[in-house]
Short mmCIF file of C-alpha atoms and ligand atoms in Angstrom, two decimals:
data_model
loop_
_atom_site.label_atom_id
_atom_site.label_comp_id
_atom_site.label_asym_id
_atom_site.label_seq_id
_atom_site.Cartn_x
_atom_site.Cartn_y
_atom_site.Cartn_z
CA MET A 1 106.90 255.84 -0.24
CA ARG A 2 103.63 254.58 -1.14
CA ASP A 3 102.50 257.78 -2.69
CA LYS A 4 102.24 258.18 -6.32
CA LYS A 5 105.82 257.70 -7.81
CA SER A 6 108.00 260.76 -9.48
CA THR A 7 109.70 261.00 -12.34
CA LEU A 8 111.44 263.84 -11.72
CA PRO A 9 115.37 264.38 -11.70
CA LEU A 10 116.02 263.38 -7.80
CA LYS A 11 119.20 265.80 -7.75
CA LYS A 12 118.78 269.42 -8.21
CA ALA A 13 120.98 271.87 -6.69
CA MET A 14 119.97 272.65 -3.08
CA GLN A 15 118.53 275.92 -2.55
CA ASN A 16 119.11 278.14 0.63
CA ILE A 17 115.58 277.60 1.84
CA LYS A 18 115.30 276.45 5.21
CA ILE A 19 111.55 274.97 6.39
CA ASN A 20 111.00 275.19 10.04
CA LYS A 21 107.79 273.42 11.33
CA PHE A 22 105.99 274.25 14.71
CA GLY A 23 103.26 272.03 16.06
CA GLY A 24 100.57 272.44 18.19
CA ALA A 25 102.14 273.20 21.40
CA SER A 26 104.59 275.76 19.94
CA VAL A 27 101.77 278.09 18.52
CA ARG A 28 99.09 277.02 21.72
CA SER A 29 99.23 281.00 22.94
CA ALA A 30 100.34 284.28 22.37
CA LYS A 31 103.42 283.73 24.48
CA ALA A 32 104.36 280.78 22.46
CA ILE A 33 103.73 282.89 18.84
CA ARG A 34 105.88 285.40 20.20
CA ASP A 35 108.72 283.05 21.13
CA LEU A 36 108.13 281.38 17.52
CA LEU A 37 109.04 284.92 16.31
CA ALA A 38 112.25 284.97 17.98
CA ILE A 39 113.06 281.51 16.62
CA ILE A 40 112.25 282.70 13.07
CA LYS A 41 114.44 285.87 13.65
CA SER A 42 117.62 283.90 14.66
CA ILE A 43 117.33 282.04 11.35
CA ASP A 44 118.71 283.56 8.37
CA GLY A 45 117.94 282.98 4.87
CA LYS A 46 114.77 282.36 3.08
CA GLN A 47 112.23 280.06 5.06
CA VAL A 48 109.03 278.07 4.91
CA VAL A 49 107.10 277.90 8.22
CA VAL A 50 105.12 275.36 8.63
CA VAL A 51 102.29 275.25 11.38
CA SER A 52 100.01 272.91 13.19
CA ALA A 53 96.76 273.84 14.30
CA MET A 54 96.73 275.60 17.87
CA GLY A 55 97.26 273.33 21.06
CA LYS A 56 94.37 270.79 21.04
CA THR A 57 92.30 272.65 18.26
CA THR A 58 92.55 269.35 15.86
CA ASN A 59 91.03 266.84 18.70
CA LYS A 60 88.39 269.49 19.68
CA LEU A 61 87.48 270.16 15.72
CA GLU A 62 87.42 266.20 15.50
CA LEU A 63 84.74 266.03 18.27
CA LEU A 64 83.05 268.88 16.68
CA THR A 65 83.05 266.90 13.04
CA LYS A 66 81.50 263.57 15.06
CA LEU A 67 78.86 265.39 16.59
CA TRP A 68 77.61 267.48 13.54
CA PHE A 69 77.86 264.33 11.54
CA ASP A 70 75.64 262.57 13.88
CA GLY A 71 73.09 265.44 13.92
CA ASN A 72 74.02 266.27 17.83
CA SER A 73 73.59 270.16 18.05
CA ASN A 74 76.36 270.11 20.96
CA TYR A 75 78.72 270.67 18.33
CA ILE A 76 77.79 274.39 18.78
CA SER A 77 79.40 274.71 21.99
CA ILE A 78 82.77 273.26 20.59
CA PHE A 79 82.58 275.67 17.83
CA LYS A 80 82.19 278.48 20.32
CA GLU A 81 85.00 277.35 22.57
CA VAL A 82 87.27 276.88 19.47
CA LYS A 83 86.50 280.40 18.29
CA ASN A 84 87.06 281.93 21.65
CA ASP A 85 90.36 280.29 22.08
CA HIS A 86 91.38 281.89 18.75
CA LEU A 87 89.96 285.08 19.33
CA ALA A 88 91.50 285.54 22.65
CA ILE A 89 95.09 284.60 21.13
CA SER A 90 94.36 287.28 18.50
CA ALA A 91 93.20 289.98 20.82
CA GLU A 92 96.43 289.20 22.96
CA LEU A 93 98.56 289.41 19.99
CA PHE A 94 97.07 292.54 17.90
CA GLY A 95 94.96 294.40 20.53
CA GLU A 96 92.17 294.53 18.09
CA LYS A 97 89.57 292.59 16.26
CA HIS A 98 91.16 290.24 13.74
CA ASP A 99 88.74 290.60 10.91
CA GLU A 100 90.21 287.45 8.79
CA ILE A 101 89.66 285.31 11.62
CA GLU A 102 86.35 286.05 12.35
CA HIS A 103 85.30 285.54 8.63
CA THR A 104 87.20 282.43 8.47
CA PHE A 105 85.14 281.12 11.59
CA ASP A 106 82.15 282.70 9.80
CA ALA A 107 82.98 280.48 6.76
CA LEU A 108 83.07 277.36 8.78
CA PHE A 109 79.73 278.30 10.83
CA GLU A 110 78.06 278.62 7.31
CA LEU A 111 79.40 274.94 6.13
CA LEU A 112 78.23 273.78 9.32
CA GLN A 113 74.46 274.91 8.35
CA LYS A 114 74.56 272.83 5.21
CA PRO A 115 73.41 269.14 5.24
CA SER A 116 76.44 266.75 5.53
CA SER A 117 77.33 264.49 2.74
CA LEU A 118 77.24 260.78 3.07
CA ASP A 119 81.26 260.58 3.42
CA TYR A 120 82.61 261.07 6.94
CA ASN A 121 86.05 261.20 5.98
CA TYR A 122 85.29 263.96 3.25
CA GLU A 123 83.52 265.75 5.84
CA TYR A 124 86.45 265.44 8.26
CA ASP A 125 88.76 266.89 6.09
CA LYS A 126 86.77 269.99 5.16
CA ILE A 127 85.90 270.69 8.94
CA VAL A 128 89.29 269.69 10.78
CA SER A 129 91.56 271.46 7.98
CA PHE A 130 90.37 274.88 9.66
CA GLY A 131 92.37 274.42 12.55
CA GLU A 132 95.63 274.88 10.22
CA ILE A 133 94.02 277.62 7.92
CA LEU A 134 93.04 279.68 11.42
CA SER A 135 96.74 279.24 13.28
CA THR A 136 98.75 280.29 10.17
CA LYS A 137 96.49 283.25 9.62
CA ILE A 138 97.53 284.20 13.04
CA VAL A 139 100.95 283.25 12.85
CA ALA A 140 101.32 284.73 9.51
CA LYS A 141 99.43 288.30 10.57
CA TYR A 142 101.74 288.65 13.38
CA LEU A 143 105.05 287.74 11.77
CA SER A 144 104.15 290.27 9.07
CA SER A 145 103.60 293.21 11.96
CA GLN A 146 106.95 292.28 13.09
CA LEU A 147 109.31 291.28 9.84
CA ASN A 148 109.21 292.05 6.21
CA ASN A 149 108.24 290.21 3.35
CA VAL A 150 106.37 287.61 5.02
CA THR A 151 103.65 285.61 2.69
CA TRP A 152 100.68 283.56 4.02
CA LEU A 153 100.59 280.70 1.51
CA ASP A 154 97.21 278.32 1.27
CA ILE A 155 99.15 274.90 0.50
CA ARG A 156 96.40 273.51 -1.01
CA THR A 157 97.03 275.54 -4.11
CA ILE A 158 100.64 273.69 -4.00
CA LEU A 159 100.63 270.02 -2.12
CA LYS A 160 98.10 268.12 -4.38
CA THR A 161 97.14 264.67 -3.21
CA ASP A 162 95.01 261.63 -3.97
CA GLN A 163 91.58 261.67 -3.02
CA ILE A 164 91.86 259.22 0.10
CA PHE A 165 90.46 261.43 2.75
CA ARG A 166 91.91 261.46 6.01
CA GLU A 167 94.90 259.52 4.67
CA ALA A 168 95.84 261.29 1.80
CA SER A 169 98.99 261.09 -0.35
CA VAL A 170 100.84 263.28 -2.19
CA ASP A 171 101.02 263.52 -5.98
CA TRP A 172 104.53 264.36 -6.09
CA GLU A 173 104.49 265.37 -9.83
CA LEU A 174 101.47 267.60 -9.89
CA SER A 175 102.67 269.16 -6.46
CA ALA A 176 105.78 269.78 -7.87
CA LYS A 177 104.47 271.59 -11.23
CA MET A 178 102.08 273.78 -8.92
CA THR A 179 104.89 274.80 -6.38
CA SER A 180 107.30 276.14 -9.38
CA LYS A 181 104.29 277.96 -10.74
CA THR A 182 103.15 279.38 -7.55
CA ILE A 183 106.24 279.65 -5.08
CA SER A 184 108.66 282.59 -5.96
CA PHE A 185 111.16 283.88 -3.27
CA ALA A 186 111.71 286.96 -5.36
CA THR A 187 109.69 289.37 -3.05
CA THR A 188 109.15 286.80 -0.25
CA ASP A 189 111.48 286.05 2.66
CA ILE A 190 109.08 283.96 4.77
CA TYR A 191 106.11 281.82 3.83
CA VAL A 192 103.76 281.06 6.37
CA THR A 193 101.91 277.61 5.55
CA GLN A 194 100.08 274.94 7.11
CA GLY A 195 100.84 271.26 7.83
CA PHE A 196 98.48 268.36 7.63
CA ILE A 197 96.47 269.55 4.66
CA GLY A 198 96.37 269.25 1.17
CA SER A 199 93.96 269.05 -1.87
CA THR A 200 93.07 266.86 -4.81
CA LYS A 201 93.10 267.99 -8.33
CA SER A 202 89.59 269.16 -8.17
CA ASN A 203 90.42 271.02 -5.22
CA LEU A 204 88.73 269.12 -2.30
CA THR A 205 90.62 269.54 0.93
CA THR A 206 92.35 266.49 2.06
CA THR A 207 94.27 265.79 5.15
CA LEU A 208 97.49 263.49 5.52
CA GLY A 209 96.88 261.70 8.63
CA ARG A 210 97.07 262.68 12.29
CA GLU A 211 100.30 264.16 13.47
CA GLY A 212 100.99 265.00 9.62
CA SER A 213 102.74 268.16 9.60
CA ASP A 214 106.04 266.74 9.85
CA TYR A 215 105.24 265.04 6.78
CA THR A 216 104.32 268.39 5.19
CA ALA A 217 107.61 269.71 6.05
CA ALA A 218 109.33 266.96 4.48
CA ALA A 219 107.10 267.19 1.45
CA LEU A 220 107.87 270.88 0.91
CA ALA A 221 111.67 270.50 1.41
CA TRP A 222 111.58 267.96 -1.48
CA LEU A 223 109.64 269.80 -3.87
CA LEU A 224 111.48 273.08 -2.81
CA ASN A 225 114.76 271.45 -2.72
CA SER A 226 115.77 273.06 0.72
CA GLU A 227 118.66 272.95 2.56
CA SER A 228 117.30 271.65 5.89
CA VAL A 229 114.00 271.03 7.84
CA THR A 230 113.68 271.61 11.33
CA VAL A 231 110.98 270.43 13.80
CA TRP A 232 110.65 272.02 16.75
CA LYS A 233 109.32 270.30 19.45
CA ASP A 234 108.94 270.54 23.56
CA VAL A 235 111.89 268.21 24.18
CA PRO A 236 115.75 268.64 23.85
CA GLY A 237 115.67 266.29 20.45
CA ILE A 238 115.34 262.75 19.89
CA MET A 239 115.28 260.59 23.19
CA ASN A 240 116.04 257.45 23.82
CA ALA A 241 113.31 256.35 25.79
CA ASP A 242 109.82 258.28 26.75
CA PRO A 243 110.74 260.09 29.93
CA LYS A 244 106.95 259.76 30.99
CA TRP A 245 108.20 255.79 31.19
CA LEU A 246 111.80 255.69 32.21
CA GLU A 247 113.45 258.04 34.12
CA ASN A 248 116.56 260.09 32.82
CA PRO A 249 116.15 259.21 29.22
CA THR A 250 119.61 260.47 27.06
CA LYS A 251 119.11 262.66 24.37
CA ILE A 252 120.59 261.33 20.77
CA ASP A 253 122.94 263.68 18.96
CA LYS A 254 122.82 262.17 15.65
CA LEU A 255 120.86 259.29 13.83
CA SER A 256 120.69 258.00 10.42
CA TYR A 257 117.74 258.00 8.32
CA ALA A 258 117.65 254.20 8.26
CA GLU A 259 117.70 254.00 12.11
CA THR A 260 115.50 256.64 12.73
CA VAL A 261 112.79 254.60 10.31
CA GLU A 262 113.53 251.52 12.22
CA LEU A 263 112.80 253.49 15.61
CA SER A 264 109.38 254.80 14.14
CA TYR A 265 108.55 250.99 12.83
CA TYR A 266 109.13 250.04 16.07
CA GLY A 267 106.92 252.18 17.65
CA ALA A 268 109.19 255.12 18.73
CA LYS A 269 107.26 258.24 18.54
CA VAL A 270 110.33 260.27 16.95
CA ILE A 271 109.10 261.53 13.94
CA HIS A 272 105.77 260.73 11.78
CA PRO A 273 106.82 257.69 9.87
CA LYS A 274 106.24 258.84 6.54
CA THR A 275 108.48 262.02 6.72
CA LEU A 276 111.87 260.67 6.49
CA ARG A 277 111.38 258.82 2.84
CA PRO A 278 111.44 262.18 0.91
CA LEU A 279 114.38 263.55 2.89
CA GLN A 280 116.44 260.57 2.61
CA GLN A 281 115.99 260.47 -1.28
CA LYS A 282 117.32 264.03 -1.56
CA GLY A 283 119.72 263.65 1.26
CA ILE A 284 118.30 266.69 3.15
CA PRO A 285 118.90 266.74 7.00
CA LEU A 286 115.92 266.80 9.68
CA TYR A 287 117.09 268.74 12.81
CA VAL A 288 114.68 267.88 15.69
CA LYS A 289 115.23 270.95 18.25
CA SER A 290 113.60 272.18 21.16
CA PHE A 291 111.27 275.37 21.10
CA LEU A 292 111.65 276.11 24.80
CA ASN A 293 115.45 275.87 24.37
CA PRO A 294 116.62 276.77 20.93
CA THR A 295 120.14 277.38 21.61
CA LEU A 296 120.49 273.63 22.50
CA GLN A 297 121.74 271.17 19.86
CA GLY A 298 118.96 268.91 19.49
CA THR A 299 119.21 265.88 17.39
CA GLU A 300 120.43 265.76 13.65
CA ILE A 301 119.00 262.97 11.20
CA ASN A 302 121.02 262.56 7.80
CA ASN A 303 122.11 260.07 5.48
CA LEU A 304 125.76 259.27 7.47
CA HIS A 305 126.41 255.80 9.66
CA HIS A 306 126.56 256.66 13.03
CA LYS A 307 127.32 254.21 15.57
CA HIS A 308 125.05 253.93 18.36
CA ASN A 309 126.66 252.73 21.87
CA THR A 310 123.20 253.95 23.57
CA PRO A 311 120.36 251.60 24.01
CA PHE A 312 116.99 252.87 22.57
CA TYR A 313 113.85 251.96 24.07
CA ILE A 314 110.43 251.85 22.77
CA ARG A 315 107.33 250.66 24.67
CA LYS A 316 103.89 249.87 22.97
CA GLU A 317 101.03 249.58 25.40
CA ASN A 318 97.93 247.58 25.39
CA GLN A 319 99.03 244.71 23.61
CA VAL A 320 97.17 241.17 22.81
CA LEU A 321 99.52 238.33 22.51
CA VAL A 322 97.48 235.30 20.41
CA THR A 323 99.27 231.86 19.99
CA LEU A 324 97.41 229.76 17.41
CA TYR A 325 98.09 225.62 17.29
CA PRO A 326 96.71 223.76 14.37
CA GLN A 327 93.60 221.83 15.68
CA ASP A 328 94.80 218.56 13.58
CA PHE A 329 97.88 216.83 13.49
CA SER A 330 99.53 219.15 10.75
CA PHE A 331 102.72 221.42 11.54
CA MET A 332 102.38 225.50 11.36
CA GLU A 333 103.59 224.95 7.49
CA HIS A 334 102.53 227.00 4.54
CA HIS A 335 99.05 226.31 3.96
CA ASN A 336 98.15 227.26 7.99
CA ILE A 337 100.36 230.15 7.59
CA GLN A 338 98.31 231.22 4.77
CA LEU A 339 95.03 230.88 6.42
CA ILE A 340 96.05 233.05 9.44
CA GLN A 341 97.75 235.58 7.31
CA GLY A 342 94.06 235.58 5.46
CA ILE A 343 92.40 236.29 8.69
CA LEU A 344 94.73 239.04 9.91
CA SER A 345 94.41 240.86 6.41
CA GLU A 346 90.69 240.34 6.37
CA TYR A 347 90.51 242.30 9.96
CA ARG A 348 93.31 244.91 8.77
CA LEU A 349 95.19 244.21 11.83
CA GLN A 350 98.58 245.83 12.17
CA VAL A 351 100.63 243.05 13.62
CA ASN A 352 103.81 244.23 15.84
CA LEU A 353 105.57 241.00 16.12
CA ILE A 354 105.28 237.23 14.74
CA GLN A 355 107.14 234.14 16.13
CA MET A 356 106.61 230.71 14.81
CA SER A 357 107.25 227.29 15.85
CA ALA A 358 106.99 223.81 14.28
CA LEU A 359 103.50 223.59 16.10
CA SER A 360 102.40 227.24 17.00
CA PHE A 361 101.96 230.93 15.19
CA SER A 362 102.19 233.66 17.63
CA PHE A 363 101.65 237.14 17.42
CA CYS A 364 100.70 240.42 19.32
CA PHE A 365 99.06 243.52 17.76
CA ASP A 366 97.40 246.81 19.48
CA GLN A 367 94.19 245.74 21.18
CA SER A 368 90.98 247.03 19.60
CA PRO A 369 87.92 246.00 21.53
CA GLN A 370 85.82 246.64 18.57
CA ILE A 371 87.38 243.85 16.51
CA TRP A 372 88.66 241.34 19.09
CA ASP A 373 85.64 239.22 19.67
CA ALA A 374 85.21 238.57 15.92
CA LEU A 375 88.85 238.09 15.24
CA LYS A 376 88.88 235.51 18.16
CA ASP A 377 86.04 233.68 16.60
CA ALA A 378 87.16 233.85 13.17
CA LEU A 379 90.75 232.20 14.52
CA SER A 380 89.15 229.84 16.83
CA ASN A 381 87.15 228.35 14.05
CA LEU A 382 90.53 227.02 12.42
CA PHE A 383 93.01 226.81 15.37
CA ARG A 384 93.28 226.10 19.13
CA LEU A 385 94.04 229.73 20.39
CA LYS A 386 95.56 231.03 23.82
CA PHE A 387 95.61 234.63 24.39
CA ASN A 388 96.76 237.05 26.92
CA THR A 389 95.67 240.69 26.86
CA CYS A 390 97.13 243.58 29.06
CA THR A 391 100.35 242.78 28.01
CA GLU A 392 103.23 245.28 26.18
CA LEU A 393 106.01 245.41 23.62
CA ILE A 394 108.99 246.51 24.60
CA THR A 395 111.44 246.64 21.97
CA ILE A 396 115.37 247.64 22.72
CA ARG A 397 117.35 248.53 19.73
CA HIS A 398 121.50 248.70 20.20
CA TYR A 399 120.81 246.25 23.79
CA ASN A 400 123.12 245.17 26.13
CA GLU A 401 122.42 242.84 29.36
CA ASP A 402 121.93 246.08 31.45
CA ALA A 403 119.27 247.45 29.31
CA ILE A 404 117.35 243.78 29.02
CA GLU A 405 117.62 243.83 32.74
CA ARG A 406 116.22 247.27 33.45
CA VAL A 407 113.11 246.35 31.29
CA THR A 408 112.42 242.70 32.20
CA ASN A 409 113.52 242.93 35.93
CA ASN A 410 110.98 241.45 37.93
CA THR A 411 108.16 241.13 35.14
CA LYS A 412 106.91 237.89 33.52
CA VAL A 413 108.11 237.72 30.04
CA PHE A 414 105.46 235.91 27.43
CA LEU A 415 107.62 236.06 24.57
CA GLU A 416 111.38 236.88 23.46
CA GLN A 417 112.86 237.64 20.32
CA LYS A 418 116.42 238.86 19.22
CA THR A 419 118.31 239.94 16.34
CA ARG A 420 121.70 241.35 15.99
CA LYS A 421 120.61 244.69 16.80
CA THR A 422 117.29 244.57 18.28
CA VAL A 423 115.58 242.78 21.13
CA GLN A 424 111.74 242.49 21.81
CA PHE A 425 109.68 241.14 24.72
CA VAL A 426 106.02 240.57 25.32
CA LEU A 427 105.68 241.47 28.84
CA GLU A 428 102.91 241.22 31.69
CA ALA A 429 101.79 245.10 31.65
CA LYS A 430 102.96 246.53 34.98
CA ARG A 431 99.89 247.93 36.58
N1 LIG B 501 96.85 269.55 13.49
C1 LIG B 501 97.30 268.15 13.19
C2 LIG B 501 97.14 266.65 14.44
O1 LIG B 501 97.00 267.34 15.43
C3 LIG B 501 98.63 267.74 12.85
C4 LIG B 501 99.74 268.08 13.05
O2 LIG B 501 99.36 268.48 14.37
O3 LIG B 501 100.79 267.42 12.86
O4 LIG B 501 97.32 265.71 14.13
#
């Protein structure tokens, strides 16, 4: 964990509390929220329900923030669209005006009438966090109308973070203190709370990075010593390939934390990468299940070792492959490597693969038009440079010959790297 280290005891008795996390797609309509109720009802014991913003709300609020910050009054039409979406869902669920939602939109509108500060990220967190506040208010009201002892919780009262707006890290110690002060299941059976958001010591709203609700669920599990976390998705579990890319992927039944961290590292969109560490630390299992077919078994991630016979395919598109050669008679040794690494960190480049030989240094990274020209200039001042754009990086974990053939067949391979468990290829992108 990059986050501030905790000195709290690691092993505390597990509590009979389950964390259930629902992403945007699982709360995007009144029907979806009714289906969510059925899932919650089927689970016994105390629960914390962590909810993301509805549907594509976060994308819309992101755009609204950008326009508003730039002084473009078109933000108002997005405001209206988001408001109408939420009021329509509320009306369908409650058949009446939902005052709290109206008031929340009034508060957002009021905020947008004030001049912005100069800190975009700070303003972003203040505005975009409304998505989760709104969705949880609707879900909590609906669950309360059908079940006893449901409490809406503003997670900002317990999940405390640093001040890195848009990428905040959890302050585990302070959050643990606030959690034990605030959370009590004495009269509550189900807490409904927000994913993705938190707040600083001085109560400024922060966010944990896009798709951060999985991480919130894991943080709450850690803070409450929960029995399990379930992330409800629109897929049957973790699949061994993206179905939009490779046909007939297989669902993986069980994965270890370590294997899942590796898969995320190579770019598999299985779970938010920060999610695993808090769970691993306390041995809390994570289930990935389908909200469309809740009775299916899904995938279980735990600390056991599982044998993997099924290859796992991961594809990163839009890669640039660069190969550098010394301009003089030197080898690719310490001094040259240091020069390259200095430039790469100056440009904050996320490098996905590196390969070296006596006379060359190759690496590939996510294409980013904003920095590519400047980076190319900086590198070619010091090295001879060759590059290929329009490439993709394919990783196969637990590979075999058939799996390799499946992805490299009839495709130009620019680079290959193999270890015992993993093979990676930089390939010409198929159009
Ligand atoms: N609503 C946030 C997003 O769309 C967080 C999440 O869904 O996990 O990124």
